[in-house]
Coordinates of C-alpha atoms in Angstrom, one line a residue:
M1 CA 34.3 -17.6 34.3
E2 CA 31.2 -19.1 32.7
D3 CA 31.5 -21.7 30.0
K4 CA 31.0 -19.6 26.9
K5 CA 30.2 -22.7 24.8
N6 CA 26.9 -22.9 26.7
Y7 CA 26.3 -19.2 27.2
T8 CA 22.8 -18.3 26.3
G9 CA 22.8 -14.6 26.9
P10 CA 21.8 -11.9 27.0
L11 CA 25.0 -9.9 26.7
M12 CA 24.4 -7.3 29.4
I13 CA 25.8 -3.8 28.7
A14 CA 25.5 -0.9 31.2
L15 CA 25.4 2.8 30.4
Q16 CA 24.9 5.9 32.5
Y17 CA 22.0 8.3 31.9
N18 CA 24.3 11.3 31.3
D19 CA 26.0 9.5 28.4
L20 CA 22.7 8.6 26.7
F21 CA 21.2 12.1 26.9
D22 CA 22.3 15.7 27.4
L23 CA 21.0 16.2 30.9
D24 CA 22.3 19.8 31.1
S25 CA 19.5 20.8 28.7
I26 CA 16.8 19.9 31.2
S27 CA 16.8 23.4 32.7
T28 CA 15.9 24.9 29.3
S29 CA 13.6 22.3 28.0
T30 CA 9.8 22.3 28.2
D31 CA 7.7 19.5 29.7
T32 CA 7.0 18.1 26.2
D33 CA 10.6 18.2 24.9
A34 CA 12.6 15.0 24.5
L35 CA 16.2 15.3 25.8
P36 CA 18.9 15.9 23.1
N37 CA 21.0 12.9 22.2
G38 CA 24.2 12.2 24.1
R39 CA 27.3 10.3 23.1
A40 CA 25.7 6.8 23.7
F41 CA 22.7 7.4 21.4
T42 CA 24.3 6.1 18.2
F43 CA 25.7 3.1 20.2
I44 CA 22.2 2.2 21.3
K45 CA 20.9 2.4 17.7
A46 CA 23.8 0.3 16.5
V47 CA 23.2 -2.3 19.2
Q48 CA 19.5 -2.5 18.2
T49 CA 20.5 -3.1 14.6
V50 CA 22.7 -6.0 15.6
N51 CA 19.8 -7.5 17.6
E52 CA 17.4 -7.1 14.8
R53 CA 19.7 -8.8 12.3
L54 CA 20.3 -11.7 14.8
V55 CA 16.6 -12.2 15.3
E56 CA 16.0 -12.1 11.5
Q57 CA 18.4 -15.0 11.1
N58 CA 17.1 -17.0 14.1
K59 CA 14.0 -15.9 16.1
S60 CA 15.0 -18.1 19.0
D61 CA 18.5 -16.6 19.3
C62 CA 19.2 -15.8 22.9
L63 CA 22.7 -14.2 22.5
L64 CA 21.4 -10.7 22.1
F65 CA 22.5 -7.4 23.6
E66 CA 20.6 -6.0 26.5
V67 CA 21.2 -2.5 27.7
I68 CA 20.6 -1.3 31.2
L69 CA 20.7 2.4 32.3
I70 CA 22.3 3.4 35.6
S71 CA 22.0 6.8 37.2
K72 CA 24.1 8.0 40.2
E73 CA 21.9 10.2 42.4
C74 CA 19.6 12.0 40.1
S75 CA 16.4 14.0 40.8
E76 CA 12.9 12.8 40.2
E77 CA 12.6 15.4 37.3
I78 CA 15.6 13.8 35.6
K79 CA 14.2 10.3 36.1
M80 CA 10.9 11.3 34.4
K81 CA 12.6 13.1 31.5
V82 CA 14.9 10.2 30.8
D83 CA 12.0 7.7 30.9
E84 CA 10.0 9.9 28.5
S85 CA 12.9 10.4 26.2
V86 CA 13.7 6.7 26.0
K87 CA 10.1 6.1 24.9
H88 CA 10.1 9.1 22.5
Y89 CA 13.1 7.8 20.6
G90 CA 12.0 4.1 20.7
L91 CA 15.1 3.0 22.5
E92 CA 15.2 -0.6 23.8
I93 CA 16.4 -0.4 27.4
G94 CA 16.1 -3.5 29.5
K95 CA 16.2 -2.1 33.0
F96 CA 16.6 1.3 34.8
F97 CA 18.6 1.6 38.0
F98 CA 19.0 4.6 40.4
C99 CA 21.8 4.2 42.9
K100 CA 24.2 6.2 45.0
K101 CA 27.6 6.8 43.6
E102 CA 29.2 4.3 46.0
E103 CA 26.7 1.7 44.9
L104 CA 27.7 1.7 41.2
I105 CA 30.1 -1.2 41.3
N106 CA 27.8 -3.4 43.4
T107 CA 24.9 -2.6 40.9
L108 CA 27.1 -3.7 38.0
Q109 CA 28.2 -6.9 39.7
S110 CA 24.7 -7.9 40.8
N111 CA 23.4 -7.6 37.3
K112 CA 26.3 -9.7 35.8
V113 CA 27.2 -6.9 33.4
K114 CA 29.5 -8.1 30.6
L115 CA 30.5 -4.6 29.7
F116 CA 30.2 -1.2 31.4
L117 CA 30.6 1.7 29.1
S118 CA 31.4 5.3 30.2
T119 CA 32.8 8.5 28.8
E120 CA 34.6 9.0 32.1
R121 CA 38.0 7.3 32.3
D122 CA 37.9 7.4 36.1
D123 CA 34.7 5.3 36.1
V124 CA 36.2 2.8 33.6
Y125 CA 39.4 2.6 35.6
E126 CA 37.5 2.0 38.9
A127 CA 35.4 -0.8 37.3
L128 CA 38.4 -2.5 35.7
H129 CA 40.3 -2.3 39.0
T130 CA 37.5 -4.3 40.7
G131 CA 37.4 -6.9 37.9
I132 CA 34.3 -5.5 36.0
P133 CA 34.6 -5.5 32.2
A134 CA 34.7 -1.8 31.2
A135 CA 35.6 0.3 28.2
L136 CA 35.4 3.9 26.9
L137 CA 32.3 5.0 25.1
Y138 CA 33.9 6.8 22.2
D139 CA 32.5 10.1 20.8
Q140 CA 30.4 8.9 17.9
A141 CA 27.9 11.2 16.2
D142 CA 27.8 10.5 12.4
D143 CA 24.5 9.2 11.2
H144 CA 26.1 6.9 8.6
V145 CA 27.4 4.5 11.2
L146 CA 24.1 3.9 12.9
N147 CA 23.8 0.5 11.1
Q148 CA 27.1 -0.9 12.2
L149 CA 28.5 -1.4 15.7
K150 CA 32.2 -0.9 15.8
V151 CA 34.5 -2.2 18.6
I152 CA 38.2 -1.6 19.0
F153 CA 40.3 -3.8 21.2
S154 CA 43.8 -2.7 22.4
G155 CA 46.5 -4.9 20.8
D156 CA 48.9 -3.5 23.5
V157 CA 46.8 -5.1 26.3
I158 CA 46.1 -8.3 24.5
G159 CA 49.4 -8.8 22.7
F160 CA 51.8 -8.5 25.6
S161 CA 52.6 -11.6 27.7
E162 CA 52.3 -11.4 31.5
D163 CA 56.1 -11.3 31.8
S164 CA 56.2 -8.4 29.3
L165 CA 53.5 -6.5 31.2
D166 CA 55.6 -6.9 34.4
G167 CA 58.4 -5.1 32.5
L168 CA 56.2 -2.0 31.9
S169 CA 57.4 -0.6 35.2
E170 CA 60.6 0.3 33.3
F171 CA 58.5 2.6 31.1
G172 CA 57.0 4.5 34.1
F173 CA 53.8 2.3 34.6
S174 CA 52.9 2.0 38.3
E175 CA 52.2 -1.4 39.9
T176 CA 48.5 -0.5 40.1
Q177 CA 48.3 0.4 36.4
I178 CA 50.0 -2.9 35.5
E179 CA 47.6 -4.9 37.6
T180 CA 44.7 -3.1 36.0
I181 CA 46.0 -3.9 32.5
K182 CA 46.3 -7.6 33.5
T183 CA 42.7 -7.5 34.8
A184 CA 41.5 -5.7 31.7
K185 CA 43.0 -8.5 29.5
I186 CA 41.0 -11.1 31.5
C187 CA 37.9 -9.0 31.1
M188 CA 38.5 -8.5 27.4
K189 CA 38.6 -12.3 26.9
E190 CA 35.1 -12.8 28.3
F191 CA 33.7 -10.1 26.1
A192 CA 35.7 -11.0 23.0
V193 CA 34.5 -14.6 23.2
L194 CA 30.9 -13.5 23.2
I195 CA 31.4 -10.9 20.5
G196 CA 33.2 -13.6 18.5
Q197 CA 30.1 -15.8 18.8
M198 CA 27.9 -13.0 17.5
R199 CA 30.3 -12.0 14.7
R200 CA 30.3 -15.6 13.3
R201 CA 26.6 -15.4 12.8
F202 CA 27.2 -12.8 10.0
G203 CA 29.1 -13.0 6.8
Q204 CA 32.1 -10.9 5.8
E205 CA 29.9 -8.5 3.8
N206 CA 27.2 -6.3 5.2
S207 CA 27.8 -7.3 8.8
P208 CA 26.2 -5.0 11.4
L209 CA 29.1 -5.7 13.7
C210 CA 32.7 -4.7 13.0
T211 CA 35.7 -5.6 15.3
C212 CA 39.2 -4.1 15.2
V213 CA 42.6 -4.3 16.9
L214 CA 44.6 -1.2 17.4
T215 CA 48.2 -1.6 18.7
S216 CA 49.3 1.9 19.4
W217 CA 52.8 1.6 20.9
G218 CA 53.6 -2.1 20.8
S219 CA 55.7 -3.7 18.0
R220 CA 54.5 -5.7 15.0
N221 CA 55.1 -8.8 17.0
V222 CA 52.8 -7.5 19.8
C223 CA 50.1 -6.8 17.2
A224 CA 50.6 -10.3 15.7
S225 CA 50.4 -11.8 19.1
A226 CA 47.1 -9.9 19.8
L227 CA 45.6 -11.2 16.6
K228 CA 46.7 -14.8 17.4
T229 CA 45.2 -14.5 20.9
L230 CA 41.9 -13.2 19.7
R231 CA 41.7 -16.1 17.2
E232 CA 42.3 -18.5 20.0
W233 CA 39.4 -16.8 21.8
G234 CA 37.2 -17.3 18.8
L235 CA 37.3 -13.8 17.3
D236 CA 38.7 -13.0 13.8
V237 CA 38.8 -9.2 13.7
D238 CA 37.7 -7.3 10.6
E239 CA 40.5 -4.8 10.7
A240 CA 43.9 -4.5 12.4
F241 CA 46.2 -1.4 12.9
C242 CA 49.8 -1.4 14.1
L243 CA 50.9 2.2 14.7
A244 CA 54.3 1.6 16.4
G245 CA 54.0 4.8 18.5
A246 CA 52.3 7.0 15.9
P247 CA 49.2 9.0 17.1
C248 CA 46.0 7.1 17.3
S249 CA 43.6 10.0 16.6
P250 CA 43.8 9.8 12.8
I251 CA 42.8 6.1 12.8
L252 CA 40.1 6.7 15.4
A253 CA 38.7 9.6 13.3
V254 CA 38.4 7.2 10.3
V255 CA 37.2 4.0 12.1
K256 CA 34.8 5.9 14.4
P257 CA 34.4 3.2 17.0
H258 CA 31.6 3.1 19.5
I259 CA 33.6 1.0 22.0
L260 CA 37.2 1.7 22.7
W261 CA 38.6 -1.0 24.9
D262 CA 42.1 0.1 25.9
G263 CA 42.3 -1.4 29.3
G264 CA 42.3 1.9 31.1
L265 CA 45.4 3.1 29.3
L266 CA 45.7 6.8 28.4
N267 CA 47.4 6.2 25.1
M268 CA 44.4 5.6 22.8
S269 CA 42.3 8.7 23.3

């Protein structure tokens, strides 16, 4: 892992085209129509707000978000419509990549992506299983959150010790799932360190970046351990929730995160 004390950025985040725009509408749109917004649209806007605030404070700041778009096997028509729609909405996209489905992981690795976001759990799981930082792109559509990027980390993944994670087999977790959770914790650290650096550039009030810990089935001790670990990584979260097995959906409906980093678990959706 790179020395984050000397990390100069940018913090590379990868999205897929079908998450940024509604590609199903292409068949009914005219040549002049911009594509309707997809799930990632408000995320892009929130990221741009964070970048703008960082540059306002320090024009030479290099630790900025850079978003790249990846498409798995799309037509020339889709490529053109996506490019036109990005320009129409004024979205800041660093690079565009068109690759075969089997080339996705290699594309993420070669671009040193710090976070791969997807609405598809299978894509997130595959990326995590190969050691690539990945998280769910949560359904976020309300206009009032455009000015704040919200990230939720799983307290269950971060708070459990390695010995405790090995014991998850008693609760029905497969060996592959446990190894993926361990890998996710390593990936989380790299991203959390960088997000912590960004978060410290802003005050407690009116920050364009909000971080949370959500412990869904672990105990209060697990939640406390997660908070302690994140502080050691340099991230003091803005909010913490310990649900002790209660449903996550009510909290998610209130917090409305853009990024839901649950380590590939199925318990936080």
